[in-house]
Amino acid sequence: MNKKMTITSIQKAKNNTSLVMITAYDALFAKLLEESADIILVGDSLNMSFAGKTDTLSASLEQMIYHTNAVCEGAKNTFIVCDMPFGTYITKDEALKNSIRVFQETKADCIKIEGGEDKAHIVKHLVDNGIAVCGHIGLLPQSVRGEGGYKVKGKTQAEKDSLLCDAKAIEDAGAFCMVIEGVKADIAKEIAHSVSIPVIGIGAGKDVDGQVLVFSDMLGLFEAFTPKFVKKYMDGASLVKAALASYADEVTKKEFPKEEHTY
Ligand code: KIV
């Protein structure tokens, strides 16, 4: 079994090894992921792939705490990140109160918040009060309604400059690592080189310090849509449907249960 990572070993990984982050929302999958993931993210993406909603915005703190507890049970030997849901870190006091709840009610190792320069004062307040913070810059799923869609960032020089400022501000505020989502690969590379903390990409090309994917996307279980940056490592939906169809067929034909499944 690999040694559980810490914020120190995650920071030391920069320039040494590419970090593997995968999302999980329950103990069952967390246990399966534990063998491959350095870091498990209990992402608010669970509101879409687990709860069936069209975006992440209605995820609640209670939901995140519930799922983080399940993941911590399943993956006791893996560094766990709990995503702070939309609306729970608007002011620094609210952010601290809600992050303290996460730390007191779960075994999460850190929290993650979306935002750049505008959220740096919140990151600093959390870090100053003992909360380990993973930043999240670039395309921010919690801003989808505010921005009228999911928009890839870093296409213009102004956007590149602003992303660089965001990354610097989050690092200076004390975040120990950050996720960078949905940005052009050239600027993601520049950002990874310009900060000293690990930059973990999703839809940000290969020249960063690690990658994160949503487990239900990479296992081909989520069918609603597939973003360009997702690679499906298996066709989970087809495999599950085929297994369920076999079961239904055998039940219908009274071929299941057989002798060996009977008391
Ligand atoms: O909620 C989530 O799964 C995330 C990833 C997309 C990084 O924030």
CSV table of C-alpha atoms and ligand atoms in Angstrom, one decimal:
chain,number,residue,atom,x,y,z
A,1,MET,CA,0.0,0.0,0.0
A,2,ASN,CA,1.3,3.5,-0.9
A,3,LYS,CA,2.0,6.0,1.9
A,4,LYS,CA,-0.8,8.6,2.3
A,5,MET,CA,0.3,11.9,0.8
A,6,THR,CA,0.4,15.1,2.9
A,7,ILE,CA,0.4,18.7,1.8
A,8,THR,CA,4.2,18.5,2.2
A,9,SER,CA,4.7,15.5,0.0
A,10,ILE,CA,2.2,16.9,-2.6
A,11,GLN,CA,4.2,20.1,-2.7
A,12,LYS,CA,7.5,18.1,-3.0
A,13,ALA,CA,6.0,16.2,-6.0
A,14,LYS,CA,6.3,19.3,-8.1
A,15,ASN,CA,9.0,18.8,-10.7
A,16,ASN,CA,9.4,15.2,-9.6
A,17,THR,CA,6.2,13.3,-10.4
A,18,SER,CA,2.9,13.9,-12.1
A,19,LEU,CA,0.1,13.9,-9.5
A,20,VAL,CA,-3.0,11.6,-10.1
A,21,MET,CA,-6.2,13.1,-8.8
A,22,ILE,CA,-9.6,11.5,-9.4
A,23,THR,CA,-13.0,12.4,-8.0
A,24,ALA,CA,-15.1,10.0,-5.9
A,25,TYR,CA,-18.4,10.4,-4.1
A,26,ASP,CA,-18.9,7.2,-2.2
A,27,ALA,CA,-16.9,4.6,-0.2
A,28,LEU,CA,-17.3,1.9,-2.8
A,29,PHE,CA,-15.6,3.8,-5.6
A,30,ALA,CA,-13.2,5.5,-3.2
A,31,LYS,CA,-11.8,2.1,-2.2
A,32,LEU,CA,-11.4,1.1,-5.8
A,33,LEU,CA,-9.7,4.4,-6.7
A,34,GLU,CA,-7.4,4.3,-3.7
A,35,GLU,CA,-5.0,2.0,-5.6
A,36,SER,CA,-4.4,4.5,-8.4
A,37,ALA,CA,-5.1,8.0,-7.0
A,38,ASP,CA,-2.6,10.2,-5.1
A,39,ILE,CA,-5.5,12.5,-4.2
A,40,ILE,CA,-9.2,11.9,-4.2
A,41,LEU,CA,-11.4,15.0,-4.8
A,42,VAL,CA,-15.0,14.9,-3.5
A,43,GLY,CA,-16.0,17.4,-6.1
A,44,ASP,CA,-19.3,19.3,-6.2
A,45,SER,CA,-19.5,17.6,-9.7
A,46,LEU,CA,-21.3,15.0,-7.6
A,47,ASN,CA,-24.4,17.2,-8.0
A,48,MET,CA,-24.3,16.3,-11.7
A,49,SER,CA,-23.0,12.8,-12.0
A,50,PHE,CA,-24.4,11.5,-8.7
A,51,ALA,CA,-27.5,13.7,-8.0
A,52,GLY,CA,-28.5,14.1,-11.7
A,53,LYS,CA,-28.7,17.9,-11.7
A,54,THR,CA,-27.6,20.0,-14.8
A,55,ASP,CA,-24.9,22.0,-12.9
A,56,THR,CA,-23.1,22.0,-9.6
A,57,LEU,CA,-24.8,25.1,-8.1
A,58,SER,CA,-27.4,23.4,-5.9
A,59,ALA,CA,-24.9,21.2,-4.1
A,60,SER,CA,-25.2,21.9,-0.3
A,61,LEU,CA,-22.6,21.8,2.4
A,62,GLU,CA,-24.5,19.0,4.1
A,63,GLN,CA,-24.3,17.0,0.8
A,64,MET,CA,-20.6,17.6,0.6
A,65,ILE,CA,-20.0,16.6,4.2
A,66,TYR,CA,-22.1,13.4,3.8
A,67,HIS,CA,-20.2,12.3,0.6
A,68,THR,CA,-16.8,13.3,2.1
A,69,ASN,CA,-17.4,11.1,5.1
A,70,ALA,CA,-18.3,8.2,2.8
A,71,VAL,CA,-15.1,8.7,0.7
A,72,CYS,CA,-13.0,9.0,3.8
A,73,GLU,CA,-14.4,5.7,5.0
A,74,GLY,CA,-13.5,4.0,1.7
A,75,ALA,CA,-10.1,5.5,1.2
A,76,LYS,CA,-8.5,5.8,4.6
A,77,ASN,CA,-5.0,5.9,3.1
A,78,THR,CA,-5.5,8.6,0.5
A,79,PHE,CA,-5.3,12.4,0.7
A,80,ILE,CA,-8.9,13.7,0.4
A,81,VAL,CA,-10.1,17.1,-0.9
A,82,CYS,CA,-13.6,18.4,-0.1
A,83,ASP,CA,-15.0,20.9,-2.6
A,84,MET,CA,-16.7,23.9,-0.9
A,85,PRO,CA,-20.1,24.3,-2.7
A,86,PHE,CA,-21.4,27.4,-4.3
A,87,GLY,CA,-22.4,30.2,-1.9
A,88,THR,CA,-20.5,28.8,1.1
A,89,TYR,CA,-17.4,31.0,0.9
A,90,ILE,CA,-18.7,34.5,-0.1
A,91,THR,CA,-17.2,36.2,2.9
A,92,LYS,CA,-14.1,35.2,4.7
A,93,ASP,CA,-16.0,34.6,7.9
A,94,GLU,CA,-18.6,32.4,6.2
A,95,ALA,CA,-15.8,30.6,4.5
A,96,LEU,CA,-14.0,29.9,7.7
A,97,LYS,CA,-17.1,28.8,9.6
A,98,ASN,CA,-18.1,26.4,6.8
A,99,SER,CA,-14.5,25.0,6.3
A,100,ILE,CA,-14.3,24.4,10.1
A,101,ARG,CA,-17.5,22.4,9.8
A,102,VAL,CA,-15.8,20.3,7.0
A,103,PHE,CA,-12.7,19.8,9.2
A,104,GLN,CA,-14.7,18.9,12.3
A,105,GLU,CA,-17.4,16.7,10.7
A,106,THR,CA,-15.1,14.8,8.2
A,107,LYS,CA,-11.6,13.6,7.9
A,108,ALA,CA,-11.0,15.7,4.7
A,109,ASP,CA,-7.3,16.8,4.5
A,110,CYS,CA,-8.1,20.1,2.8
A,111,ILE,CA,-10.9,22.1,1.1
A,112,LYS,CA,-11.0,23.5,-2.4
A,113,ILE,CA,-12.5,26.8,-3.4
A,114,GLU,CA,-13.0,28.3,-6.9
A,115,GLY,CA,-11.6,31.7,-7.8
A,116,GLY,CA,-8.5,33.7,-8.4
A,117,GLU,CA,-7.3,37.1,-7.3
A,118,ASP,CA,-10.9,37.9,-6.1
A,119,LYS,CA,-10.8,35.0,-3.6
A,120,ALA,CA,-7.2,35.4,-2.4
A,121,HIS,CA,-8.2,37.2,0.8
A,122,ILE,CA,-10.5,34.2,1.6
A,123,VAL,CA,-7.7,31.7,0.9
A,124,LYS,CA,-5.4,33.6,3.2
A,125,HIS,CA,-8.0,33.8,6.0
A,126,LEU,CA,-8.6,30.1,5.8
A,127,VAL,CA,-4.8,29.2,5.7
A,128,ASP,CA,-4.1,31.6,8.6
A,129,ASN,CA,-6.7,29.7,10.6
A,130,GLY,CA,-5.4,26.2,10.0
A,131,ILE,CA,-7.4,25.1,6.9
A,132,ALA,CA,-5.3,23.6,4.1
A,133,VAL,CA,-6.6,25.1,0.8
A,134,CYS,CA,-6.5,23.8,-2.8
A,135,GLY,CA,-7.2,26.6,-5.2
A,136,HIS,CA,-9.2,26.3,-8.5
A,137,ILE,CA,-8.7,28.8,-11.3
A,138,GLY,CA,-9.6,29.0,-15.0
A,139,LEU,CA,-13.0,27.8,-16.0
A,140,LEU,CA,-15.0,27.8,-12.8
A,141,PRO,CA,-18.1,25.5,-13.0
A,142,GLN,CA,-19.8,27.4,-10.1
A,143,SER,CA,-19.8,30.5,-12.4
A,144,VAL,CA,-21.6,28.7,-15.2
A,145,ARG,CA,-24.9,30.6,-14.8
A,146,GLY,CA,-23.2,33.9,-14.1
A,147,GLU,CA,-21.1,33.6,-17.3
A,148,GLY,CA,-23.8,32.1,-19.4
A,149,GLY,CA,-22.0,28.8,-20.1
A,150,TYR,CA,-18.7,26.9,-19.7
A,151,LYS,CA,-16.1,29.1,-21.4
A,152,VAL,CA,-12.5,28.0,-22.1
A,153,LYS,CA,-10.1,30.6,-20.7
A,154,GLY,CA,-6.8,32.0,-21.9
A,155,LYS,CA,-7.7,32.7,-25.5
A,156,THR,CA,-6.7,36.3,-25.4
A,157,GLN,CA,-3.7,38.1,-24.0
A,158,ALA,CA,-5.9,39.8,-21.4
A,159,GLU,CA,-7.3,36.5,-20.2
A,160,LYS,CA,-3.8,35.0,-20.0
A,161,ASP,CA,-2.5,38.0,-18.0
A,162,SER,CA,-5.5,37.6,-15.6
A,163,LEU,CA,-5.0,33.9,-15.2
A,164,LEU,CA,-1.3,34.5,-14.3
A,165,CYS,CA,-2.4,37.0,-11.7
A,166,ASP,CA,-5.0,34.6,-10.3
A,167,ALA,CA,-2.4,31.8,-10.0
A,168,LYS,CA,0.1,34.1,-8.3
A,169,ALA,CA,-2.5,35.5,-5.9
A,170,ILE,CA,-3.7,32.1,-4.9
A,171,GLU,CA,-0.1,30.9,-4.3
A,172,ASP,CA,0.8,34.1,-2.3
A,173,ALA,CA,-2.4,33.6,-0.2
A,174,GLY,CA,-1.0,30.3,1.0
A,175,ALA,CA,-2.8,27.6,-1.1
A,176,PHE,CA,-0.6,24.4,-1.2
A,177,CYS,CA,-1.8,23.4,-4.7
A,178,MET,CA,-4.3,24.4,-7.3
A,179,VAL,CA,-6.6,23.0,-9.9
A,180,ILE,CA,-6.6,24.7,-13.3
A,181,GLU,CA,-9.6,23.9,-15.5
A,182,GLY,CA,-10.5,24.5,-19.1
A,183,VAL,CA,-7.7,26.8,-20.2
A,184,LYS,CA,-5.5,26.8,-23.3
A,185,ALA,CA,-2.5,24.5,-22.9
A,186,ASP,CA,0.1,27.2,-23.5
A,187,ILE,CA,-1.0,29.4,-20.6
A,188,ALA,CA,-1.5,26.4,-18.3
A,189,LYS,CA,2.2,25.5,-19.0
A,190,GLU,CA,3.3,29.0,-18.3
A,191,ILE,CA,1.4,29.1,-15.0
A,192,ALA,CA,2.8,25.8,-13.9
A,193,HIS,CA,6.3,27.2,-14.5
A,194,SER,CA,5.5,30.5,-12.8
A,195,VAL,CA,4.3,29.2,-9.4
A,196,SER,CA,6.1,26.9,-7.0
A,197,ILE,CA,3.0,24.9,-5.9
A,198,PRO,CA,1.6,22.0,-7.9
A,199,VAL,CA,-0.9,22.9,-10.6
A,200,ILE,CA,-3.2,20.0,-11.4
A,201,GLY,CA,-5.0,20.3,-14.7
A,202,ILE,CA,-8.3,19.3,-16.1
A,203,GLY,CA,-8.7,20.4,-19.8
A,204,ALA,CA,-5.5,22.3,-19.5
A,205,GLY,CA,-3.1,20.1,-21.5
A,206,LYS,CA,-0.2,17.9,-20.4
A,207,ASP,CA,2.4,20.5,-19.3
A,208,VAL,CA,1.2,20.9,-15.7
A,209,ASP,CA,2.0,19.0,-12.5
A,210,GLY,CA,-0.8,16.5,-12.5
A,211,GLN,CA,-4.2,15.7,-13.9
A,212,VAL,CA,-7.7,15.3,-12.4
A,213,LEU,CA,-10.7,13.7,-14.0
A,214,VAL,CA,-14.2,13.0,-12.8
A,215,PHE,CA,-14.4,9.2,-12.2
A,216,SER,CA,-17.8,8.7,-13.9
A,217,ASP,CA,-16.5,10.5,-17.0
A,218,MET,CA,-13.2,8.6,-17.3
A,219,LEU,CA,-15.0,5.3,-16.7
A,220,GLY,CA,-17.6,6.1,-19.3
A,221,LEU,CA,-20.5,5.9,-16.9
A,222,PHE,CA,-21.8,9.4,-17.4
A,223,GLU,CA,-23.6,9.5,-20.7
A,224,ALA,CA,-25.3,13.0,-20.8
A,225,PHE,CA,-22.3,14.7,-22.5
A,226,THR,CA,-18.5,14.2,-22.8
A,227,PRO,CA,-16.3,17.2,-22.7
A,228,LYS,CA,-13.4,17.3,-25.2
A,229,PHE,CA,-10.8,16.9,-22.4
A,230,VAL,CA,-12.2,13.6,-21.2
A,231,LYS,CA,-10.7,10.3,-22.2
A,232,LYS,CA,-12.9,7.3,-21.5
A,233,TYR,CA,-10.7,4.5,-20.1
A,234,MET,CA,-13.6,2.1,-20.4
A,235,ASP,CA,-17.1,2.0,-21.7
A,236,GLY,CA,-18.7,1.7,-18.3
A,237,ALA,CA,-22.3,2.5,-19.4
A,238,SER,CA,-22.3,-0.3,-22.0
A,239,LEU,CA,-20.7,-2.8,-19.6
A,240,VAL,CA,-23.2,-2.0,-16.8
A,241,LYS,CA,-26.2,-2.1,-19.3
A,242,ALA,CA,-25.0,-5.5,-20.7
A,243,ALA,CA,-24.6,-7.0,-17.2
A,244,LEU,CA,-28.1,-5.7,-16.2
A,245,ALA,CA,-29.6,-7.0,-19.4
A,246,SER,CA,-28.1,-10.5,-18.7
A,247,TYR,CA,-29.5,-10.5,-15.2
A,248,ALA,CA,-33.0,-9.4,-16.4
A,249,ASP,CA,-32.9,-12.1,-19.1
A,250,GLU,CA,-31.9,-14.8,-16.6
A,251,VAL,CA,-34.6,-13.7,-14.2
A,252,THR,CA,-37.2,-13.7,-16.9
A,253,LYS,CA,-36.2,-17.1,-18.1
A,254,LYS,CA,-35.9,-18.4,-14.5
A,255,GLU,CA,-32.2,-19.3,-15.1
A,256,PHE,CA,-31.2,-17.3,-12.0
A,257,PRO,CA,-30.7,-18.2,-9.2
A,258,LYS,CA,-29.1,-21.6,-9.8
A,259,GLU,CA,-28.3,-24.3,-7.3
A,260,GLU,CA,-25.1,-22.6,-6.2
A,261,HIS,CA,-26.9,-19.4,-5.3
A,262,THR,CA,-29.5,-21.2,-3.3
A,263,TYR,CA,-29.6,-22.0,0.5
B,1,KIV,O1,-16.2,19.2,-8.8
B,1,KIV,C1,-15.2,18.7,-9.5
B,1,KIV,O2,-15.3,17.5,-9.8
B,1,KIV,C2,-14.1,19.5,-9.8
B,1,KIV,C3,-13.2,19.0,-10.9
B,1,KIV,C4,-13.8,19.3,-12.2
B,1,KIV,C5,-11.8,19.6,-10.8
B,1,KIV,O3,-14.0,20.6,-9.3
